[in-house]
Amino acid sequence: MSFISQSSPHAHATNSTQKVMLTVAAATTPGFIALVYFFGVGVIINLALAIIFSLALEALVLYLRKRPIKFYLSDCSALVTAILLGLALPPYSPWWLIFVGCIFSIVVAKQLYGGLGFNPFNPAMIGYVVLLISFPVNMTLWTAPVGFANAPSLAEAFSSVFLNAPLDGYTGATPLDAFKQSQGETVAEIYQNESIFSDAVIAGAGWEWVNLGFLLGGLFLLWRKIFSWHAPVAMLVTLTVCSFLFYNGGSDSGAPVLTHLLSGATMLGAFFIITDPVSSAVSQKGRLIFGACIGLLVFMIRHFGNYPDAIAFAVLLMNFAAPFIDYYTLPRSYGHNKSRRATEKVDV
Amino acid sequence: MTAKPITTELIATSAQHARKIFPIAGGVHPPQNKSQSLQRPLVSARLPEKVILPLAQHIGAPAKPLVAVGERVLTGQLVAEAKGFVSANIHASISGTVESIEELPIPHPSGLTGPCIIIHSDGKDEKAAQDECENYMELGREELIEKIRSAGLIGMGGAGFPTSVKLAGQAPIEHLIINGTECEPYITADDILMRNYPYEIIHGVELLAHLLGNPKDIVIGLEENKPEALAALRDAAMGTNIQVVSFPCQYPSGGEKQLIQRLTGKEVPSGKLPIHVGAVVQNIGTTYSAYRAVRYGEPLIKRITTIVGDALEHSGNIEARIGTPVSDLLDQFGFKAKKSSQLIMGGPMMGFVIPNADVPVLKTTNCIIAPSKKEMPPVTPAQACIRCGMCAEACPAQLLPQQLYWYARSDDHEKLLTHNLFDCIECGACSYVCPSHIPLVQYYRAAKGAIRTEREEKAKSDRSRKRFEFKQERIAKAEAEKEAKRLARQKAAQEAKKKLEEQKAQSGSSEATPTKPAAPKVEDERARLERTLASAQTRLESAKNKHQEAVAENSDRVEQLAAKVKQAETRVEDAKSKLAALKTAPANTSADNSQVSAPTSSSTDADNPVEKAIAKAMAKQSMSPYEKVKSSVESLTNRLEKAQQKHAQAVSDSGDNIDALALGVEKLKEKLDAAQQELKELAPDEPSKEAAQKEELDPAQAAIEKAKAKALAKQSMSPYEKAQSSVESLTNRLEKAQQKHAQAVSDGSENVDALALGVEKLKEKLNAAQQELKELAPKEPAKEADQKEELDPAQAAIERAKAKAAANAQLTPKEKLANQIESLKTRIGKAQIKYDTAVEENSDNQEALSLGLNKLKQKLEATEKELAELEE
């Protein structure tokens, strides 16, 4: 008799890409719950639409590319992209906004580059940035974190999403908007004038809990060794250090450290966006640099730029730099005195 | 199996075994699956019906078979010997008959076949004599290593490197590490060995330490999942300086480099051997076998192998003969073929799939896994790499497997090298953890192979490029040499031609026989002359014979033959005299041959005008313009004197050419003045001007001057002399024309007709000139002088002719004719010799020479007729 011939190793860990993706998706649960709790049913609609559109578009492109649809859909990478995009968009966004975002995330940023593993940019962030630049009004129209009971009803939500009906009376500034729009006021004045802060425990009503939720999910992923600590820690430390250095005790509009850490998409970005392995640097050293640079860019855009938040821009800018970082951050291999550079000239 | 309680106490109490354990990078923790095969005690395999002994079970050259098919062999008999230093002996593992020596599938990752010796068992297991040695530690190092070498010992952990080679090194060793790690899942062969033969192993360690110069650090390393083996070894090691240490399980801590790092904290430099950090690592099984080989003279013919897997009724360890077919062993464990989809030799991480169950157990086979389909399902299709970095976390060599994969797929060999591809130990940890199930190690193996091939090809092409360049260089050199030779020849030919021309100019007339540009060497010349002499003598003999015959027969050819005899005699005489001349003046000839540019001591024959002229021309060539002018002044002065004498004579003789001579004298005077003027001008000048002057003077001016000199000489001649010289020149030209014609004929050239016409015309002219000369002859009676073929300078000829004429004046016409006949005969003789030589040498000018010869003969006949008429 003869046997199947295959090369070693013959044993495999039970891990799989699907499991990794599903774990990441599951880890968004605390943050997702916080979002629903403060912003209402709109978050659920967002997420549901994003997932439906993304999977459908992924399947369509796989069909056009003549790839086995079930095999590739089952890696669940499109699901994760959809969840991240859905969580990043303002609740109650019109359906077409989500659709356009999904097209750019799944079709353009991912499949046109060759599918999973070949995309140089974070797909969710591409979709987000395209929308932010193309439809700035819709993209800054966040409802106030009034709580699930006071949030728009299901009927209002559907009319907003599908009929483009305005949700007057529900919208409100996010904490970072508040800072950006209140230039010239002291931090104390902002805190006093903006209800989003007056109702807050530490750093903006609702948003602080959303960020803590994502932090919790991120710690879960770290524990599961889905990614290494290097990039998120580097990013958060850099952001903390920068905001601390530039905070002068509240005598101008510079936001305090906790506001930076626990508002906007800080924690979502730190644990779910910049840890996307495909578009980030690969080595531990490289990921430290990658994360630190994102932290620095986030702070600089928030503090000196025109946009209230900056995770998407910072991540995309550093996606550009990732291969460059990789070239110069090879680890020192066993038996070598120092690490090499990928750019050095070698004779084959 | 439950650990003995004594174990923990031993670890806690024994200071002997306290050692710092260093961390290793990466690593994975696959399920160990060791308990299955530890349920039963070690068993001995039943005697196999046949064994298959591959000749290449080790790293290095395959062994050379020593037995013939049909030969009976005993257990432990050497059947194939090591071929070269890195090779290993192979012994019969059973007694029986050599069935065949052939190519069979062998257990190898490549799946290739290899030469094997197949022995059919006689069921007796009759042992060959073994050389036991109780006091082996008293033997010399070389002797011990030889014992290990002849036992065919190789690294039994998997690589199969000949043990004796590892031990033969002279470098100082700091650490002797015995590898009992057995970090691969499933395998328990070493564990069982350590449990069963701890004392033998300790003796083996002592033996190896002895061979390696007793290093201060001797350590046996085990993973902590073998507490019983640890306890047994520590018990056996009591009272020795051998440490037995265990450390946490972490695949692949049993890798040589990883084990060194674990136990010493040292890293073996990339591309180097453990010896570079003063370490030698030996497998625990090898250590045991080394002891057996030295103590009992046991060759390596059996080993412990783990037989494990869900496709078996039970698992366990078995002591099997090397060469036993795997199927034979599996049968003893109740192998259910239907349950299994593959058989793995070695562990699940680094082992390889064997093509079928008929392949034999090798010296390196530590495990055979027969997994069920559920236990090791067929590989799942690989998904996309998401660069999650789990592989990088697992890599014990601290590489970036995801990047290596990326570059391996794109065949970017440079990047693969900067990412240290060749530091990959192919442990499989990256593939094990990969969530996308990418066969990463397979990509690295393929990439390594591709790079090695590329290197080999590059080395090969470099070699052939060098060869090609060298060849080109050699050819170019040869061409250059050829070209240089050609140029030298051309130059020599031009110089010779120039000399000839100059000499012609010097002689004042254009008559000259074609001188050979480069005379043959004296020896050649002599040989040629001797040949000529010999042939002439033969001819003389035959002519004499013929003549006598004719006389006897009273033939009418008597006269003719008598003439021939005479002719032959003349020729012999001539050849003799020439040979004699050559013998007397070899120095002169050789001096001439060597083409020295400076004039040699004028030992040149006074009566050899050619040489004289050549010498003169050479002298001229080597002269500076000043010298040239000076010599020309001298020559002009000479000529002027002669001309004046002639003029004076003409005046006294009241000849009709007084006016012409007077004019010549005037002209010569003018020339002399001009030359003197030039001399004055040149005198103060430095030699810096020479080059330019030379150029100016050389070709054009010299030619003009020569022409002038010629014209002048002609002017100063009497009509008779003029006619004479013109006859000579015509004869000369005719000869040349004939040669050319002959050559053209032989070459089949297209201008044969034109040349023939030219020859005809020249003949006519010559006849006319001869006629003129004859008419002139009574006036200036010096007839034969012009007949001379030799290259006489006109002046000398005239002088001689005058002298002759004076003598001839007294002669009767009869005597004159007789003289003429004599001279003609001499010339015919000479011409005949020339012709013969030409024939001998198969020269181009044979025809021309024969033509000339015929003419001379005709002339002779005519003269003889004239004489006869006169006599009547």
mmCIF file with all atom_site columns, C-alpha atoms in Angstrom, chain A residues 1-18 20-21 71-72 74-75 116-118 224-228 230 276-284 287 322 326-327 329-336 340-348, chain B residues 257 261 266-270 337 341-344 348-357 376 379 381-388 390 393 396-400 402-403 406-407 413-415 417-420 423 428 431-432 435-437 441-442 445 451 454-455:
data_model
loop_
_atom_site.group_PDB
_atom_site.id
_atom_site.type_symbol
_atom_site.label_atom_id
_atom_site.label_alt_id
_atom_site.label_comp_id
_atom_site.label_asym_id
_atom_site.label_entity_id
_atom_site.label_seq_id
_atom_site.pdbx_PDB_ins_code
_atom_site.Cartn_x
_atom_site.Cartn_y
_atom_site.Cartn_z
_atom_site.occupancy
_atom_site.B_iso_or_equiv
_atom_site.pdbx_formal_charge
_atom_site.auth_seq_id
_atom_site.auth_comp_id
_atom_site.auth_asym_id
_atom_site.auth_atom_id
_atom_site.pdbx_PDB_model_num
ATOM 1   C CA . MET A 1 1   ? 0.000   0.000  0.000  1.00 0.00 ? 1   MET A CA 1
ATOM 2   C CA . SER A 1 2   ? 1.113   3.544  -0.419 1.00 0.00 ? 2   SER A CA 1
ATOM 3   C CA . PHE A 1 3   ? 0.316   6.648  1.512  1.00 0.00 ? 3   PHE A CA 1
ATOM 4   C CA . ILE A 1 4   ? -0.379  10.324 1.102  1.00 0.00 ? 4   ILE A CA 1
ATOM 5   C CA . SER A 1 5   ? 2.876   12.181 0.881  1.00 0.00 ? 5   SER A CA 1
ATOM 6   C CA . GLN A 1 6   ? 3.044   15.437 2.745  1.00 0.00 ? 6   GLN A CA 1
ATOM 7   C CA . SER A 1 7   ? 5.802   17.402 4.300  1.00 0.00 ? 7   SER A CA 1
ATOM 8   C CA . SER A 1 8   ? 6.417   17.945 7.984  1.00 0.00 ? 8   SER A CA 1
ATOM 9   C CA . PRO A 1 9   ? 5.137   19.026 10.393 1.00 0.00 ? 9   PRO A CA 1
ATOM 10  C CA . HIS A 1 10  ? 2.310   16.572 10.526 1.00 0.00 ? 10  HIS A CA 1
ATOM 11  C CA . ALA A 1 11  ? 0.892   17.994 13.708 1.00 0.00 ? 11  ALA A CA 1
ATOM 12  C CA . HIS A 1 12  ? -0.970  21.286 13.751 1.00 0.00 ? 12  HIS A CA 1
ATOM 13  C CA . ALA A 1 13  ? -2.288  23.539 16.413 1.00 0.00 ? 13  ALA A CA 1
ATOM 14  C CA . THR A 1 14  ? -6.033  23.729 16.347 1.00 0.00 ? 14  THR A CA 1
ATOM 15  C CA . ASN A 1 15  ? -5.904  27.442 15.660 1.00 0.00 ? 15  ASN A CA 1
ATOM 16  C CA . SER A 1 16  ? -7.340  28.856 12.456 1.00 0.00 ? 16  SER A CA 1
ATOM 17  C CA . THR A 1 17  ? -7.806  32.186 10.763 1.00 0.00 ? 17  THR A CA 1
ATOM 18  C CA . GLN A 1 18  ? -11.532 31.838 11.215 1.00 0.00 ? 18  GLN A CA 1
ATOM 19  C CA . VAL A 1 20  ? -8.827  34.428 15.123 1.00 0.00 ? 20  VAL A CA 1
ATOM 20  C CA . MET A 1 21  ? -11.377 36.568 13.294 1.00 0.00 ? 21  MET A CA 1
ATOM 21  C CA . PHE A 1 71  ? -13.920 28.992 1.523  1.00 0.00 ? 71  PHE A CA 1
ATOM 22  C CA . TYR A 1 72  ? -12.983 32.666 1.554  1.00 0.00 ? 72  TYR A CA 1
ATOM 23  C CA . SER A 1 74  ? -15.536 31.461 6.044  1.00 0.00 ? 74  SER A CA 1
ATOM 24  C CA . ASP A 1 75  ? -12.285 33.167 7.055  1.00 0.00 ? 75  ASP A CA 1
ATOM 25  C CA . LEU A 1 116 ? -7.134  39.050 2.545  1.00 0.00 ? 116 LEU A CA 1
ATOM 26  C CA . GLY A 1 117 ? -3.457  39.337 3.320  1.00 0.00 ? 117 GLY A CA 1
ATOM 27  C CA . PHE A 1 118 ? -2.633  41.550 0.366  1.00 0.00 ? 118 PHE A CA 1
ATOM 28  C CA . ARG A 1 224 ? -5.846  35.138 24.035 1.00 0.00 ? 224 ARG A CA 1
ATOM 29  C CA . LYS A 1 225 ? -2.581  36.064 22.301 1.00 0.00 ? 225 LYS A CA 1
ATOM 30  C CA . ILE A 1 226 ? -4.413  37.178 19.195 1.00 0.00 ? 226 ILE A CA 1
ATOM 31  C CA . PHE A 1 227 ? -1.886  39.970 18.885 1.00 0.00 ? 227 PHE A CA 1
ATOM 32  C CA . SER A 1 228 ? 1.143   41.144 20.792 1.00 0.00 ? 228 SER A CA 1
ATOM 33  C CA . HIS A 1 230 ? 3.591   46.122 21.297 1.00 0.00 ? 230 HIS A CA 1
ATOM 34  C CA . ASP A 1 276 ? -4.721  44.538 12.088 1.00 0.00 ? 276 ASP A CA 1
ATOM 35  C CA . PRO A 1 277 ? -1.660  42.418 11.285 1.00 0.00 ? 277 PRO A CA 1
ATOM 36  C CA . VAL A 1 278 ? -1.990  42.591 7.519  1.00 0.00 ? 278 VAL A CA 1
ATOM 37  C CA . SER A 1 279 ? -1.423  46.318 7.228  1.00 0.00 ? 279 SER A CA 1
ATOM 38  C CA . SER A 1 280 ? 0.876   46.865 10.208 1.00 0.00 ? 280 SER A CA 1
ATOM 39  C CA . ALA A 1 281 ? 4.564   46.296 10.752 1.00 0.00 ? 281 ALA A CA 1
ATOM 40  C CA . VAL A 1 282 ? 5.547   42.678 11.427 1.00 0.00 ? 282 VAL A CA 1
ATOM 41  C CA . SER A 1 283 ? 8.349   42.519 13.975 1.00 0.00 ? 283 SER A CA 1
ATOM 42  C CA . GLN A 1 284 ? 7.934   43.420 17.633 1.00 0.00 ? 284 GLN A CA 1
ATOM 43  C CA . ARG A 1 287 ? 5.164   47.280 15.890 1.00 0.00 ? 287 ARG A CA 1
ATOM 44  C CA . ALA A 1 322 ? 4.838   49.807 7.548  1.00 0.00 ? 322 ALA A CA 1
ATOM 45  C CA . ASP A 1 326 ? 9.838   46.362 8.402  1.00 0.00 ? 326 ASP A CA 1
ATOM 46  C CA . TYR A 1 327 ? 13.032  46.801 6.406  1.00 0.00 ? 327 TYR A CA 1
ATOM 47  C CA . THR A 1 329 ? 13.448  46.377 12.259 1.00 0.00 ? 329 THR A CA 1
ATOM 48  C CA . LEU A 1 330 ? 14.355  42.773 11.552 1.00 0.00 ? 330 LEU A CA 1
ATOM 49  C CA . PRO A 1 331 ? 14.872  40.836 14.768 1.00 0.00 ? 331 PRO A CA 1
ATOM 50  C CA . ARG A 1 332 ? 18.309  39.555 15.684 1.00 0.00 ? 332 ARG A CA 1
ATOM 51  C CA . SER A 1 333 ? 18.253  35.920 14.643 1.00 0.00 ? 333 SER A CA 1
ATOM 52  C CA . TYR A 1 334 ? 19.840  33.068 16.592 1.00 0.00 ? 334 TYR A CA 1
ATOM 53  C CA . GLY A 1 335 ? 23.542  32.928 15.949 1.00 0.00 ? 335 GLY A CA 1
ATOM 54  C CA . HIS A 1 336 ? 23.828  36.507 14.727 1.00 0.00 ? 336 HIS A CA 1
ATOM 55  C CA . ARG A 1 340 ? 20.263  42.770 9.751  1.00 0.00 ? 340 ARG A CA 1
ATOM 56  C CA . ARG A 1 341 ? 18.542  45.151 7.414  1.00 0.00 ? 341 ARG A CA 1
ATOM 57  C CA . ALA A 1 342 ? 16.310  43.923 4.662  1.00 0.00 ? 342 ALA A CA 1
ATOM 58  C CA . THR A 1 343 ? 17.867  46.503 2.361  1.00 0.00 ? 343 THR A CA 1
ATOM 59  C CA . GLU A 1 344 ? 21.439  45.319 2.691  1.00 0.00 ? 344 GLU A CA 1
ATOM 60  C CA . LYS A 1 345 ? 23.137  44.036 -0.412 1.00 0.00 ? 345 LYS A CA 1
ATOM 61  C CA . VAL A 1 346 ? 23.715  40.305 -0.500 1.00 0.00 ? 346 VAL A CA 1
ATOM 62  C CA . ASP A 1 347 ? 25.201  37.969 -3.057 1.00 0.00 ? 347 ASP A CA 1
ATOM 63  C CA . VAL A 1 348 ? 22.851  35.116 -3.639 1.00 0.00 ? 348 VAL A CA 1
ATOM 64  C CA . LYS B 2 257 ? 21.663  24.614 18.714 1.00 0.00 ? 257 LYS B CA 1
ATOM 65  C CA . GLN B 2 261 ? 21.620  27.558 24.267 1.00 0.00 ? 261 GLN B CA 1
ATOM 66  C CA . LYS B 2 266 ? 25.721  30.256 24.178 1.00 0.00 ? 266 LYS B CA 1
ATOM 67  C CA . GLU B 2 267 ? 24.552  30.660 20.618 1.00 0.00 ? 267 GLU B CA 1
ATOM 68  C CA . VAL B 2 268 ? 26.308  28.791 17.852 1.00 0.00 ? 268 VAL B CA 1
ATOM 69  C CA . PRO B 2 269 ? 27.233  31.477 15.312 1.00 0.00 ? 269 PRO B CA 1
ATOM 70  C CA . SER B 2 270 ? 25.274  31.386 12.091 1.00 0.00 ? 270 SER B CA 1
ATOM 71  C CA . ALA B 2 337 ? -3.990  -0.364 7.443  1.00 0.00 ? 337 ALA B CA 1
ATOM 72  C CA . SER B 2 341 ? -3.730  7.273  5.696  1.00 0.00 ? 341 SER B CA 1
ATOM 73  C CA . GLN B 2 342 ? -0.030  7.729  6.240  1.00 0.00 ? 342 GLN B CA 1
ATOM 74  C CA . LEU B 2 343 ? 3.047   6.376  7.959  1.00 0.00 ? 343 LEU B CA 1
ATOM 75  C CA . ILE B 2 344 ? 5.521   8.769  9.474  1.00 0.00 ? 344 ILE B CA 1
ATOM 76  C CA . PRO B 2 348 ? 5.202   14.471 13.918 1.00 0.00 ? 348 PRO B CA 1
ATOM 77  C CA . MET B 2 349 ? 7.110   17.755 13.775 1.00 0.00 ? 349 MET B CA 1
ATOM 78  C CA . MET B 2 350 ? 10.159  16.835 11.722 1.00 0.00 ? 350 MET B CA 1
ATOM 79  C CA . GLY B 2 351 ? 9.511   13.285 10.586 1.00 0.00 ? 351 GLY B CA 1
ATOM 80  C CA . PHE B 2 352 ? 8.737   12.384 7.026  1.00 0.00 ? 352 PHE B CA 1
ATOM 81  C CA . VAL B 2 353 ? 6.115   10.328 5.340  1.00 0.00 ? 353 VAL B CA 1
ATOM 82  C CA . ILE B 2 354 ? 7.397   7.014  4.010  1.00 0.00 ? 354 ILE B CA 1
ATOM 83  C CA . PRO B 2 355 ? 6.180   5.880  0.597  1.00 0.00 ? 355 PRO B CA 1
ATOM 84  C CA . ASN B 2 356 ? 5.095   2.419  1.815  1.00 0.00 ? 356 ASN B CA 1
ATOM 85  C CA . ALA B 2 357 ? 5.529   -0.014 4.674  1.00 0.00 ? 357 ALA B CA 1
ATOM 86  C CA . MET B 2 376 ? -3.641  13.313 11.848 1.00 0.00 ? 376 MET B CA 1
ATOM 87  C CA . VAL B 2 379 ? -3.835  18.767 5.438  1.00 0.00 ? 379 VAL B CA 1
ATOM 88  C CA . PRO B 2 381 ? -6.050  23.897 2.235  1.00 0.00 ? 381 PRO B CA 1
ATOM 89  C CA . ALA B 2 382 ? -3.922  26.880 3.112  1.00 0.00 ? 382 ALA B CA 1
ATOM 90  C CA . GLN B 2 383 ? -5.631  30.215 3.591  1.00 0.00 ? 383 GLN B CA 1
ATOM 91  C CA . ALA B 2 384 ? -4.157  33.621 3.041  1.00 0.00 ? 384 ALA B CA 1
ATOM 92  C CA . CYS B 2 385 ? -1.337  34.730 5.305  1.00 0.00 ? 385 CYS B CA 1
ATOM 93  C CA . ILE B 2 386 ? -2.652  37.519 7.494  1.00 0.00 ? 386 ILE B CA 1
ATOM 94  C CA . ARG B 2 387 ? 0.797   38.193 8.871  1.00 0.00 ? 387 ARG B CA 1
ATOM 95  C CA . CYS B 2 388 ? -0.529  37.654 12.359 1.00 0.00 ? 388 CYS B CA 1
ATOM 96  C CA . MET B 2 390 ? 2.249   33.854 15.499 1.00 0.00 ? 390 MET B CA 1
ATOM 97  C CA . GLU B 2 393 ? 6.551   34.218 18.118 1.00 0.00 ? 393 GLU B CA 1
ATOM 98  C CA . PRO B 2 396 ? 13.294  29.359 17.869 1.00 0.00 ? 396 PRO B CA 1
ATOM 99  C CA . ALA B 2 397 ? 15.734  30.955 15.445 1.00 0.00 ? 397 ALA B CA 1
ATOM 100 C CA . GLN B 2 398 ? 14.069  34.363 15.813 1.00 0.00 ? 398 GLN B CA 1
ATOM 101 C CA . LEU B 2 399 ? 13.273  34.713 12.172 1.00 0.00 ? 399 LEU B CA 1
ATOM 102 C CA . LEU B 2 400 ? 10.244  36.345 10.571 1.00 0.00 ? 400 LEU B CA 1
ATOM 103 C CA . GLN B 2 402 ? 5.717   35.402 7.533  1.00 0.00 ? 402 GLN B CA 1
ATOM 104 C CA . GLN B 2 403 ? 8.195   37.582 5.665  1.00 0.00 ? 403 GLN B CA 1
ATOM 105 C CA . TRP B 2 406 ? 6.228   36.259 1.358  1.00 0.00 ? 406 TRP B CA 1
ATOM 106 C CA . TYR B 2 407 ? 9.670   36.378 -0.260 1.00 0.00 ? 407 TYR B CA 1
ATOM 107 C CA . HIS B 2 413 ? 16.310  35.301 -2.983 1.00 0.00 ? 413 HIS B CA 1
ATOM 108 C CA . GLU B 2 414 ? 18.129  38.409 -1.847 1.00 0.00 ? 414 GLU B CA 1
ATOM 109 C CA . LYS B 2 415 ? 15.438  39.268 0.649  1.00 0.00 ? 415 LYS B CA 1
ATOM 110 C CA . LEU B 2 417 ? 19.000  35.900 2.616  1.00 0.00 ? 417 LEU B CA 1
ATOM 111 C CA . THR B 2 418 ? 18.725  39.211 4.432  1.00 0.00 ? 418 THR B CA 1
ATOM 112 C CA . HIS B 2 419 ? 15.971  37.556 6.446  1.00 0.00 ? 419 HIS B CA 1
ATOM 113 C CA . ASN B 2 420 ? 18.427  34.750 7.336  1.00 0.00 ? 420 ASN B CA 1
ATOM 114 C CA . ASP B 2 423 ? 19.302  29.938 9.882  1.00 0.00 ? 423 ASP B CA 1
ATOM 115 C CA . GLY B 2 428 ? 8.133   23.189 11.907 1.00 0.00 ? 428 GLY B CA 1
ATOM 116 C CA . SER B 2 431 ? 3.786   25.720 10.402 1.00 0.00 ? 431 SER B CA 1
ATOM 117 C CA . TYR B 2 432 ? 2.425   24.210 13.583 1.00 0.00 ? 432 TYR B CA 1
ATOM 118 C CA . PRO B 2 435 ? -3.768  29.721 11.714 1.00 0.00 ? 435 PRO B CA 1
ATOM 119 C CA . SER B 2 436 ? -3.969  29.728 7.926  1.00 0.00 ? 436 SER B CA 1
ATOM 120 C CA . HIS B 2 437 ? -2.376  26.253 7.739  1.00 0.00 ? 437 HIS B CA 1
ATOM 121 C CA . VAL B 2 441 ? 8.581   24.890 6.223  1.00 0.00 ? 441 VAL B CA 1
ATOM 122 C CA . GLN B 2 442 ? 7.902   23.400 2.832  1.00 0.00 ? 442 GLN B CA 1
ATOM 123 C CA . ARG B 2 445 ? 12.906  23.931 2.026  1.00 0.00 ? 445 ARG B CA 1
ATOM 124 C CA . ILE B 2 451 ? 19.078  29.169 -3.742 1.00 0.00 ? 451 ILE B CA 1
ATOM 125 C CA . GLU B 2 454 ? 21.268  29.058 -8.099 1.00 0.00 ? 454 GLU B CA 1
ATOM 126 C CA . ARG B 2 455 ? 24.575  29.212 -6.249 1.00 0.00 ? 455 ARG B CA 1
#
